[in-house]
């Protein structure tokens, strides 16, 4: 009977359209799932979307849609992208599905019946962005997690007896040292739990977009309780058919980003302990992808879409780059330059070149049939390649078991480099020119050795770059690579006399235009209005993330526009088209090389936007942080000095063009609309 292997991605929150940060987690899981299948495991791979919570409800209202309409649109984008990338998920769970709701309510009842849920009241600060009560004091106090202003909330909730699980969790971390990886995340979690756990509010009564609490429909279940349960509801927990749950739970691996470690490594196991259900075997947290040394976010205008890379270089290029370039578990850098450089050096000039030259010579010199190596013609160099290949199989497996993808691929490509050197040193093209039997036998040995090494690298790399390796495998004249029993891989399995398939290049070299094309596609995408993109990162509230105009003058950071005459009148409908909102400045800094420009990050309550404003001569950056300003929130974004501006500050223009920012005497909440 095959071993089972259950692997999950986090379910992605539908406040953002998918980008390569999401793709990174998903393709890592896909790679592991593909390898487990080749190892003979009965593998189940789950992904999906997280669709409840106050943040979604507010974004949908601002967009003039129902929450269900908004979540349907964005969830469909995720699924379509995974399908385009060839992600081999076995199920796609949505938290708005009936099967999920049933399972969540069953989990709630079980924990309640075990005595770990009680009703109480709460008064304090709540962060809508993180869907989290936080321990800060005062209206608008910044959230310690994200820095956004919090809201004062008073409500009656249900509470989970979180405090009862401090010692049980610490004991589990000690007895199961591999439960949380890498070690840095494990240490962070242990320190957090040791500081003491307080009971956790696990319901909300101030909004309705969520799963109703059993027997109390005026309350909805806390979004993280709801979301985490997906790992068992997708298997049928809470349904009449629990066969899949009984077969695959507990999960062998939850793969997550480091920003959600606490929820998965503290909350989730505590919920399961309270329900007296088995805990997952392992939780692995990876780092962030950085673009130009900053975490990708819409507020910085540095989101990179996966589609641009797929269109120009294909999925294999992205898969290989992310798993080879980034040390898994640590933050890693992404750039189009680095992507193309790695593609050319390792794929086009490395594996692709080895496949082309080896198979082309077998076609030319042996009529497309794998030649018979001659024992009499073998040398130490042949034995060295065979031994290196066998060592590579062992090393690759060991590194992969520890999710050290970069080191595993490094070992495989060391074999590629060694075979390239072996071919150069043995000069098969020169051997082919000679007519004697000794040279012919030596030629057969060299090409068999090269082809067999190519086969081994191809089998090892298949879970990482499935499309190209499937094509190389076919060119080697072999049957379906995905069904090859990887656990049995060893030197000498390439059958003599095998007829090759049609030999074609698998990795054509990319030139500089590839970088330009991808960058152009990104720039064009960022210039599109958000309403044309359901699910634009951090879900746009209705219409395009937008520059704001200053009152009585042209916009502060755009060229002068034609101005209507003072006598021109507009209707109330015209005015209603302008979406003015209150925002709070979180970051302000000068734009290098531009004396008049400041780069701002402003919080609208439901999202943070980047704005480039021409106010540097009137305001020092440090005087703006924390200040509330007004922006027009529905003008098309534009680029200034290479930075995307998603808003323009509203200001009066005094004599000489000096801007004065619009302000309020009273305290106005962030996100409020001016009417």
mmCIF file of C-alpha atoms in Angstrom, residues 393-540:
data_model
loop_
_atom_site.group_PDB
_atom_site.id
_atom_site.type_symbol
_atom_site.label_atom_id
_atom_site.label_comp_id
_atom_site.label_asym_id
_atom_site.label_seq_id
_atom_site.Cartn_x
_atom_site.Cartn_y
_atom_site.Cartn_z
ATOM 1 C CA UNK A 393 20.867 11.177 -6.915
ATOM 2 C CA UNK A 394 21.595 10.778 -3.197
ATOM 3 C CA UNK A 395 22.440 14.456 -2.624
ATOM 4 C CA UNK A 396 19.421 15.696 -4.517
ATOM 5 C CA UNK A 397 17.119 13.476 -2.465
ATOM 6 C CA UNK A 398 18.666 14.577 0.843
ATOM 7 C CA UNK A 399 18.447 18.277 0.013
ATOM 8 C CA UNK A 400 14.890 17.960 -1.275
ATOM 9 C CA UNK A 401 13.742 16.177 1.873
ATOM 10 C CA UNK A 402 14.871 19.274 3.794
ATOM 11 C CA UNK A 403 13.224 21.618 1.230
ATOM 12 C CA UNK A 404 16.648 22.954 0.278
ATOM 13 C CA UNK A 405 15.596 23.348 -3.342
ATOM 14 C CA UNK A 406 18.443 25.645 -4.294
ATOM 15 C CA UNK A 407 21.132 23.239 -3.091
ATOM 16 C CA UNK A 408 19.380 20.274 -4.705
ATOM 17 C CA UNK A 409 19.334 22.027 -8.078
ATOM 18 C CA UNK A 410 22.901 23.197 -7.598
ATOM 19 C CA UNK A 411 23.990 19.572 -7.194
ATOM 20 C CA UNK A 412 22.077 18.486 -10.318
ATOM 21 C CA UNK A 413 23.531 21.290 -12.412
ATOM 22 C CA UNK A 414 27.027 20.419 -11.164
ATOM 23 C CA UNK A 415 26.463 17.124 -12.968
ATOM 24 C CA UNK A 416 25.377 19.028 -16.090
ATOM 25 C CA UNK A 417 28.607 21.062 -15.961
ATOM 26 C CA UNK A 418 30.697 17.926 -15.408
ATOM 27 C CA UNK A 419 29.173 16.203 -18.440
ATOM 28 C CA UNK A 420 29.720 19.293 -20.583
ATOM 29 C CA UNK A 421 33.386 19.237 -19.582
ATOM 30 C CA UNK A 422 33.526 15.483 -20.212
ATOM 31 C CA UNK A 423 32.193 15.971 -23.759
ATOM 32 C CA UNK A 424 34.703 18.720 -24.515
ATOM 33 C CA UNK A 425 37.618 16.655 -23.202
ATOM 34 C CA UNK A 426 36.623 13.506 -25.111
ATOM 35 C CA UNK A 427 35.786 15.294 -28.398
ATOM 36 C CA UNK A 428 33.172 12.883 -29.790
ATOM 37 C CA UNK A 429 33.096 14.877 -33.044
ATOM 38 C CA UNK A 430 36.785 14.041 -33.571
ATOM 39 C CA UNK A 431 36.199 10.379 -32.722
ATOM 40 C CA UNK A 432 33.420 10.289 -35.328
ATOM 41 C CA UNK A 433 35.821 11.382 -38.069
ATOM 42 C CA UNK A 434 38.004 8.337 -37.485
ATOM 43 C CA UNK A 435 37.030 5.100 -39.172
ATOM 44 C CA UNK A 436 38.668 2.536 -36.872
ATOM 45 C CA UNK A 437 36.652 0.287 -34.548
ATOM 46 C CA UNK A 438 38.423 1.538 -31.418
ATOM 47 C CA UNK A 439 37.356 5.139 -32.083
ATOM 48 C CA UNK A 440 33.849 4.007 -32.932
ATOM 49 C CA UNK A 441 33.584 2.072 -29.667
ATOM 50 C CA UNK A 442 34.937 5.007 -27.728
ATOM 51 C CA UNK A 443 32.406 7.339 -29.418
ATOM 52 C CA UNK A 444 29.570 5.004 -28.409
ATOM 53 C CA UNK A 445 30.781 4.981 -24.791
ATOM 54 C CA UNK A 446 31.095 8.766 -24.590
ATOM 55 C CA UNK A 447 27.627 9.375 -26.026
ATOM 56 C CA UNK A 448 25.974 6.670 -23.918
ATOM 57 C CA UNK A 449 27.582 8.141 -20.790
ATOM 58 C CA UNK A 450 26.408 11.638 -21.737
ATOM 59 C CA UNK A 451 22.870 10.477 -22.539
ATOM 60 C CA UNK A 452 22.562 8.480 -19.320
ATOM 61 C CA UNK A 453 23.712 11.472 -17.240
ATOM 62 C CA UNK A 454 21.197 13.610 -19.138
ATOM 63 C CA UNK A 455 18.457 11.097 -18.287
ATOM 64 C CA UNK A 456 19.293 11.219 -14.587
ATOM 65 C CA UNK A 457 19.316 15.046 -14.423
ATOM 66 C CA UNK A 458 16.045 15.123 -16.368
ATOM 67 C CA UNK A 459 14.341 12.710 -13.962
ATOM 68 C CA UNK A 460 15.554 14.620 -10.893
ATOM 69 C CA UNK A 461 14.556 18.005 -12.330
ATOM 70 C CA UNK A 462 11.128 16.957 -13.588
ATOM 71 C CA UNK A 463 9.154 18.126 -10.528
ATOM 72 C CA UNK A 464 10.817 21.545 -10.850
ATOM 73 C CA UNK A 465 10.645 22.083 -14.621
ATOM 74 C CA UNK A 466 7.982 19.611 -15.756
ATOM 75 C CA UNK A 467 7.329 20.829 -19.307
ATOM 76 C CA UNK A 468 10.925 20.910 -20.576
ATOM 77 C CA UNK A 469 11.939 17.676 -18.869
ATOM 78 C CA UNK A 470 8.919 15.870 -20.333
ATOM 79 C CA UNK A 471 10.089 16.966 -23.775
ATOM 80 C CA UNK A 472 13.693 15.882 -23.155
ATOM 81 C CA UNK A 473 12.443 12.550 -21.785
ATOM 82 C CA UNK A 474 10.411 12.041 -24.947
ATOM 83 C CA UNK A 475 13.427 12.934 -27.087
ATOM 84 C CA UNK A 476 15.366 10.247 -25.208
ATOM 85 C CA UNK A 477 12.734 7.828 -26.503
ATOM 86 C CA UNK A 478 11.323 7.135 -23.048
ATOM 87 C CA UNK A 479 7.746 6.697 -21.819
ATOM 88 C CA UNK A 480 5.832 9.207 -19.672
ATOM 89 C CA UNK A 481 8.273 10.790 -17.217
ATOM 90 C CA UNK A 482 5.660 11.593 -14.531
ATOM 91 C CA UNK A 483 5.149 7.850 -14.048
ATOM 92 C CA UNK A 484 8.845 7.040 -13.709
ATOM 93 C CA UNK A 485 9.520 5.465 -10.254
ATOM 94 C CA UNK A 486 11.953 8.048 -8.923
ATOM 95 C CA UNK A 487 12.896 5.955 -5.884
ATOM 96 C CA UNK A 488 14.410 3.404 -8.286
ATOM 97 C CA UNK A 489 16.535 5.911 -10.220
ATOM 98 C CA UNK A 490 20.122 4.725 -10.675
ATOM 99 C CA UNK A 491 22.921 4.671 -13.219
ATOM 100 C CA UNK A 492 22.671 2.338 -16.204
ATOM 101 C CA UNK A 493 18.901 2.221 -16.743
ATOM 102 C CA UNK A 494 18.950 3.744 -20.244
ATOM 103 C CA UNK A 495 18.216 0.803 -22.485
ATOM 104 C CA UNK A 496 20.681 0.203 -25.282
ATOM 105 C CA UNK A 497 19.285 0.609 -28.759
ATOM 106 C CA UNK A 498 16.430 2.852 -27.618
ATOM 107 C CA UNK A 499 15.124 4.866 -30.554
ATOM 108 C CA UNK A 500 15.235 8.610 -29.897
ATOM 109 C CA UNK A 501 12.277 10.883 -30.532
ATOM 110 C CA UNK A 502 12.440 14.030 -32.621
ATOM 111 C CA UNK A 503 15.266 16.201 -31.287
ATOM 112 C CA UNK A 504 14.289 19.868 -30.833
ATOM 113 C CA UNK A 505 15.609 22.731 -28.660
ATOM 114 C CA UNK A 506 13.803 23.055 -25.331
ATOM 115 C CA UNK A 507 15.289 26.324 -24.050
ATOM 116 C CA UNK A 508 15.951 28.856 -26.832
ATOM 117 C CA UNK A 509 18.306 31.544 -25.622
ATOM 118 C CA UNK A 510 16.644 34.790 -24.478
ATOM 119 C CA UNK A 511 18.056 38.143 -25.541
ATOM 120 C CA UNK A 512 17.704 41.567 -23.941
ATOM 121 C CA UNK A 513 14.358 42.097 -25.629
ATOM 122 C CA UNK A 514 12.863 39.511 -23.243
ATOM 123 C CA UNK A 515 13.517 41.842 -20.316
ATOM 124 C CA UNK A 516 12.063 44.800 -22.189
ATOM 125 C CA UNK A 517 8.955 42.855 -23.179
ATOM 126 C CA UNK A 518 8.238 41.709 -19.625
ATOM 127 C CA UNK A 519 8.830 45.193 -18.233
ATOM 128 C CA UNK A 520 6.579 46.747 -20.876
ATOM 129 C CA UNK A 521 3.800 44.291 -20.079
ATOM 130 C CA UNK A 522 4.081 45.179 -16.379
ATOM 131 C CA UNK A 523 4.003 48.918 -17.095
ATOM 132 C CA UNK A 524 0.968 48.543 -19.343
ATOM 133 C CA UNK A 525 -0.869 46.455 -16.757
ATOM 134 C CA UNK A 526 -0.259 49.016 -14.030
ATOM 135 C CA UNK A 527 -1.688 51.750 -16.208
ATOM 136 C CA UNK A 528 -5.043 49.959 -16.648
ATOM 137 C CA UNK A 529 -7.968 51.197 -14.537
ATOM 138 C CA UNK A 530 -8.630 48.909 -11.605
ATOM 139 C CA UNK A 531 -12.267 48.425 -12.549
ATOM 140 C CA UNK A 532 -11.027 46.519 -15.605
ATOM 141 C CA UNK A 533 -9.106 44.218 -13.277
ATOM 142 C CA UNK A 534 -11.333 42.470 -10.743
ATOM 143 C CA UNK A 535 -9.042 41.582 -7.902
ATOM 144 C CA UNK A 536 -6.341 44.185 -8.466
ATOM 145 C CA UNK A 537 -3.858 43.956 -5.598
ATOM 146 C CA UNK A 538 -5.438 45.037 -2.328
ATOM 147 C CA UNK A 539 -8.845 45.224 -4.056
ATOM 148 C CA UNK A 540 -9.677 48.645 -5.373
#
